[in-house]
Structures are given as C-alpha cells and as structure tokens.
PDB file of C-alpha atoms in Angstrom:
ATOM      1  CA  UNK A1022      23.975 220.979 -94.276  1.00  0.00           C
ATOM      2  CA  UNK A1023      23.966 218.909 -97.330  1.00  0.00           C
ATOM      3  CA  UNK A1024      25.819 220.734 -98.722  1.00  0.00           C
ATOM      4  CA  UNK A1025      28.718 220.274 -96.516  1.00  0.00           C
ATOM      5  CA  UNK A1026      27.487 216.710 -96.748  1.00  0.00           C
ATOM      6  CA  UNK A1027      28.234 216.589-100.263  1.00  0.00           C
ATOM      7  CA  UNK A1028      31.712 218.429 -99.926  1.00  0.00           C
ATOM      8  CA  UNK A1029      32.407 215.688 -96.964  1.00  0.00           C
ATOM      9  CA  UNK A1030      31.631 212.762 -99.714  1.00  0.00           C
ATOM     10  CA  UNK A1031      33.730 214.938-102.663  1.00  0.00           C
ATOM     11  CA  UNK A1032      36.226 215.557-100.152  1.00  0.00           C
ATOM     12  CA  UNK A1033      36.354 218.958-100.641  1.00  0.00           C
ATOM     13  CA  UNK A1034      38.536 220.570 -97.634  1.00  0.00           C
ATOM     14  CA  UNK A1035      37.947 223.620 -99.814  1.00  0.00           C
ATOM     15  CA  UNK A1036      34.259 224.060 -99.461  1.00  0.00           C
ATOM     16  CA  UNK A1037      33.850 222.917 -96.291  1.00  0.00           C
ATOM     17  CA  UNK A1038      36.733 225.629 -94.738  1.00  0.00           C
ATOM     18  CA  UNK A1039      34.722 227.757 -96.742  1.00  0.00           C
ATOM     19  CA  UNK A1040      31.518 227.279 -94.172  1.00  0.00           C
ATOM     20  CA  UNK A1041      32.801 227.161 -91.281  1.00  0.00           C
ATOM     21  CA  UNK A1042      33.288 230.510 -89.110  1.00  0.00           C
ATOM     22  CA  UNK A1043      36.814 231.737 -88.532  1.00  0.00           C
ATOM     23  CA  UNK A1044      36.083 231.122 -84.426  1.00  0.00           C
ATOM     24  CA  UNK A1045      35.996 228.423 -84.709  1.00  0.00           C
ATOM     25  CA  UNK A1046      37.487 227.149 -88.232  1.00  0.00           C
ATOM     26  CA  UNK A1047      41.003 225.131 -88.249  1.00  0.00           C
ATOM     27  CA  UNK A1048      43.682 226.498 -90.584  1.00  0.00           C
ATOM     28  CA  UNK A1049      43.502 223.251 -92.398  1.00  0.00           C
ATOM     29  CA  UNK A1050      41.120 220.269 -92.821  1.00  0.00           C
ATOM     30  CA  UNK A1051      43.141 216.614 -93.047  1.00  0.00           C
ATOM     31  CA  UNK A1052      40.200 214.113 -95.027  1.00  0.00           C
ATOM     32  CA  UNK A1053      40.449 210.734 -95.365  1.00  0.00           C
ATOM     33  CA  UNK A1054      40.343 209.931 -99.056  1.00  0.00           C
ATOM     34  CA  UNK A1055      37.713 208.049-100.487  1.00  0.00           C
ATOM     35  CA  UNK A1056      39.692 204.726-100.555  1.00  0.00           C
ATOM     36  CA  UNK A1057      39.600 204.640 -96.825  1.00  0.00           C
ATOM     37  CA  UNK A1058      36.427 206.638 -96.276  1.00  0.00           C
ATOM     38  CA  UNK A1059      32.802 205.671 -98.102  1.00  0.00           C
ATOM     39  CA  UNK A1060      29.819 208.061 -97.070  1.00  0.00           C
ATOM     40  CA  UNK A1061      26.533 205.748 -97.508  1.00  0.00           C
ATOM     41  CA  UNK A1062      24.119 208.213 -96.625  1.00  0.00           C
ATOM     42  CA  UNK A1063      22.873 211.190 -94.551  1.00  0.00           C
ATOM     43  CA  UNK A1064      20.152 211.293 -92.242  1.00  0.00           C
ATOM     44  CA  UNK A1065      18.165 214.608 -91.067  1.00  0.00           C
ATOM     45  CA  UNK A1066      16.792 213.941 -87.555  1.00  0.00           C
ATOM     46  CA  UNK A1067      15.815 217.209 -86.457  1.00  0.00           C
ATOM     47  CA  UNK A1068      16.858 220.957 -87.288  1.00  0.00           C
ATOM     48  CA  UNK A1069      16.028 224.380 -86.199  1.00  0.00           C
ATOM     49  CA  UNK A1070      16.935 227.534 -86.940  1.00  0.00           C
ATOM     50  CA  UNK A1071      20.287 227.197 -86.757  1.00  0.00           C
ATOM     51  CA  UNK A1072      21.036 223.758 -84.951  1.00  0.00           C
ATOM     52  CA  UNK A1073      21.379 220.214 -86.875  1.00  0.00           C
ATOM     53  CA  UNK A1074      21.268 216.818 -85.520  1.00  0.00           C
ATOM     54  CA  UNK A1075      21.918 214.024 -88.195  1.00  0.00           C
ATOM     55  CA  UNK A1076      22.944 210.571 -88.946  1.00  0.00           C
ATOM     56  CA  UNK A1077      25.777 209.931 -91.637  1.00  0.00           C
ATOM     57  CA  UNK A1078      26.376 206.383 -92.079  1.00  0.00           C
ATOM     58  CA  UNK A1079      30.058 205.573 -93.856  1.00  0.00           C
ATOM     59  CA  UNK A1080      32.110 202.543 -94.321  1.00  0.00           C
ATOM     60  CA  UNK A1081      35.335 202.556 -92.801  1.00  0.00           C
ATOM     61  CA  UNK A1082      38.063 199.271 -91.973  1.00  0.00           C
ATOM     62  CA  UNK A1083      35.715 196.542 -92.668  1.00  0.00           C
ATOM     63  CA  UNK A1084      32.242 197.933 -90.997  1.00  0.00           C
ATOM     64  CA  UNK A1085      29.526 200.613 -91.329  1.00  0.00           C
ATOM     65  CA  UNK A1086      29.581 203.233 -88.809  1.00  0.00           C
ATOM     66  CA  UNK A1087      27.575 206.185 -88.084  1.00  0.00           C
ATOM     67  CA  UNK A1088      28.541 209.965 -87.197  1.00  0.00           C
ATOM     68  CA  UNK A1089      25.140 211.282 -84.786  1.00  0.00           C
ATOM     69  CA  UNK A1090      25.843 214.915 -84.267  1.00  0.00           C
ATOM     70  CA  UNK A1091      24.227 218.156 -83.747  1.00  0.00           C
ATOM     71  CA  UNK A1092      25.873 220.933 -85.452  1.00  0.00           C
ATOM     72  CA  UNK A1093      25.487 224.647 -84.753  1.00  0.00           C
ATOM     73  CA  UNK A1094      25.115 227.405 -86.928  1.00  0.00           C
ATOM     74  CA  UNK A1095      25.355 231.065 -87.701  1.00  0.00           C
ATOM     75  CA  UNK A1096      24.114 232.967 -90.629  1.00  0.00           C
ATOM     76  CA  UNK A1097      26.320 236.031 -91.784  1.00  0.00           C
ATOM     77  CA  UNK A1098      25.675 237.821 -94.580  1.00  0.00           C
ATOM     78  CA  UNK A1099      23.147 235.695 -96.111  1.00  0.00           C
ATOM     79  CA  UNK A1100      25.767 232.485 -95.091  1.00  0.00           C
ATOM     80  CA  UNK A1101      24.881 229.480 -93.371  1.00  0.00           C
ATOM     81  CA  UNK A1102      28.472 228.750 -91.331  1.00  0.00           C
ATOM     82  CA  UNK A1103      29.371 225.847 -89.339  1.00  0.00           C
ATOM     83  CA  UNK A1104      30.487 226.416 -85.720  1.00  0.00           C
ATOM     84  CA  UNK A1105      30.738 223.070 -84.165  1.00  0.00           C
ATOM     85  CA  UNK A1106      29.356 220.164 -83.740  1.00  0.00           C
ATOM     86  CA  UNK A1107      28.519 217.661 -80.217  1.00  0.00           C
ATOM     87  CA  UNK A1108      28.602 213.974 -81.153  1.00  0.00           C
ATOM     88  CA  UNK A1109      25.859 211.321 -79.372  1.00  0.00           C
ATOM     89  CA  UNK A1110      25.993 208.338 -78.691  1.00  0.00           C
ATOM     90  CA  UNK A1111      24.479 205.240 -79.992  1.00  0.00           C
ATOM     91  CA  UNK A1112      21.353 205.483 -77.464  1.00  0.00           C
ATOM     92  CA  UNK A1113      21.020 208.886 -78.557  1.00  0.00           C
ATOM     93  CA  UNK A1114      22.387 210.779 -75.410  1.00  0.00           C
ATOM     94  CA  UNK A1115      25.399 213.494 -75.424  1.00  0.00           C
ATOM     95  CA  UNK A1116      28.301 211.912 -74.545  1.00  0.00           C
ATOM     96  CA  UNK A1117      29.888 212.918 -71.413  1.00  0.00           C
ATOM     97  CA  UNK A1118      32.547 215.252 -72.111  1.00  0.00           C
ATOM     98  CA  UNK A1119      35.910 213.867 -71.121  1.00  0.00           C
ATOM     99  CA  UNK A1120      39.324 216.456 -70.546  1.00  0.00           C
ATOM    100  CA  UNK A1121      40.914 215.458 -73.969  1.00  0.00           C
ATOM    101  CA  UNK A1122      45.532 214.151 -72.809  1.00  0.00           C
ATOM    102  CA  UNK A1123      47.958 216.621 -73.694  1.00  0.00           C
ATOM    103  CA  UNK A1124      48.857 215.166 -77.013  1.00  0.00           C
ATOM    104  CA  UNK A1125      45.379 214.542 -77.974  1.00  0.00           C
ATOM    105  CA  UNK A1126      44.282 215.133 -81.593  1.00  0.00           C
ATOM    106  CA  UNK A1127      41.491 217.227 -82.281  1.00  0.00           C
ATOM    107  CA  UNK A1128      38.115 215.483 -83.551  1.00  0.00           C
ATOM    108  CA  UNK A1129      37.402 218.207 -86.545  1.00  0.00           C
ATOM    109  CA  UNK A1130      39.692 216.115 -87.887  1.00  0.00           C
ATOM    110  CA  UNK A1131      42.541 219.502 -88.585  1.00  0.00           C
ATOM    111  CA  UNK A1132      45.159 217.224 -86.952  1.00  0.00           C
ATOM    112  CA  UNK A1133      46.366 219.815 -85.174  1.00  0.00           C
ATOM    113  CA  UNK A1134      46.666 218.597 -80.675  1.00  0.00           C
ATOM    114  CA  UNK A1135      43.174 219.104 -79.119  1.00  0.00           C
ATOM    115  CA  UNK A1136      44.228 222.449 -76.698  1.00  0.00           C
ATOM    116  CA  UNK A1137      45.656 224.034 -79.875  1.00  0.00           C
ATOM    117  CA  UNK A1138      42.612 223.605 -82.350  1.00  0.00           C
ATOM    118  CA  UNK A1139      39.527 223.797 -81.355  1.00  0.00           C
ATOM    119  CA  UNK A1140      40.280 223.966 -77.224  1.00  0.00           C
ATOM    120  CA  UNK A1141      41.284 227.033 -76.925  1.00  0.00           C
TER     121      UNK A1141
END
C-alpha cells in the first residue's frame, strides 16, 4: 500500500499498473500531474491479511481534500496486487452504491467509461 501511494506521489503509472491485478487493471492510467495535485500524506487506519483502510490527503483545486478508502489486495507469487477499493464518506460509512450513468468515467482514473472498465 505504501509503495503504491509513493507511486501516486511520483506519478509512476508503470509501477501502479504492474502492482494492479490483471483482472481489474485498466489498460492505461490517466493521472493528475504534480502541478494540479499535491499529495500531503498517507495514514493507515486498519489492515488485515488482504485489506488496507487508509486516508490519503492531498491538495487540489485550491483546497485540502482526502481519499478515505478500503483497498483489497491478493498475493500471487510473492507479489501483492491491488484488486479494488471502496471509498468511504466523511462519517466513515461506505457510500451508497449508485448505478453509474452510461457516460460516467470510471473512478479508477483510467479515463475510460465505467461500463468499459471496472464495471464489466
């Protein structure tokens, strides 16, 4: 988890894709450059065998924001691979799942429509 956070800070798409499980990995990853997004820190809230709950703080659009997520990983051939993440809201309650619209971009940041990416 920490190495993936560092890869986001460094805009290292190659590492992020390499550590993403093939079953959920996007073909490419569109990332915000350091000029528009500044990462401020990572706080691990909880972790278990294959899950990590964290808060990643960042500065964007002139204000400080946070990403609160529970990420799932799987270990294959000694390598931990990211499977998926569920976002949490400010109160720590999982956001209600909403059916994405037909033209909604995928939340993984691939730049693709959800239905053609993680919504398969």
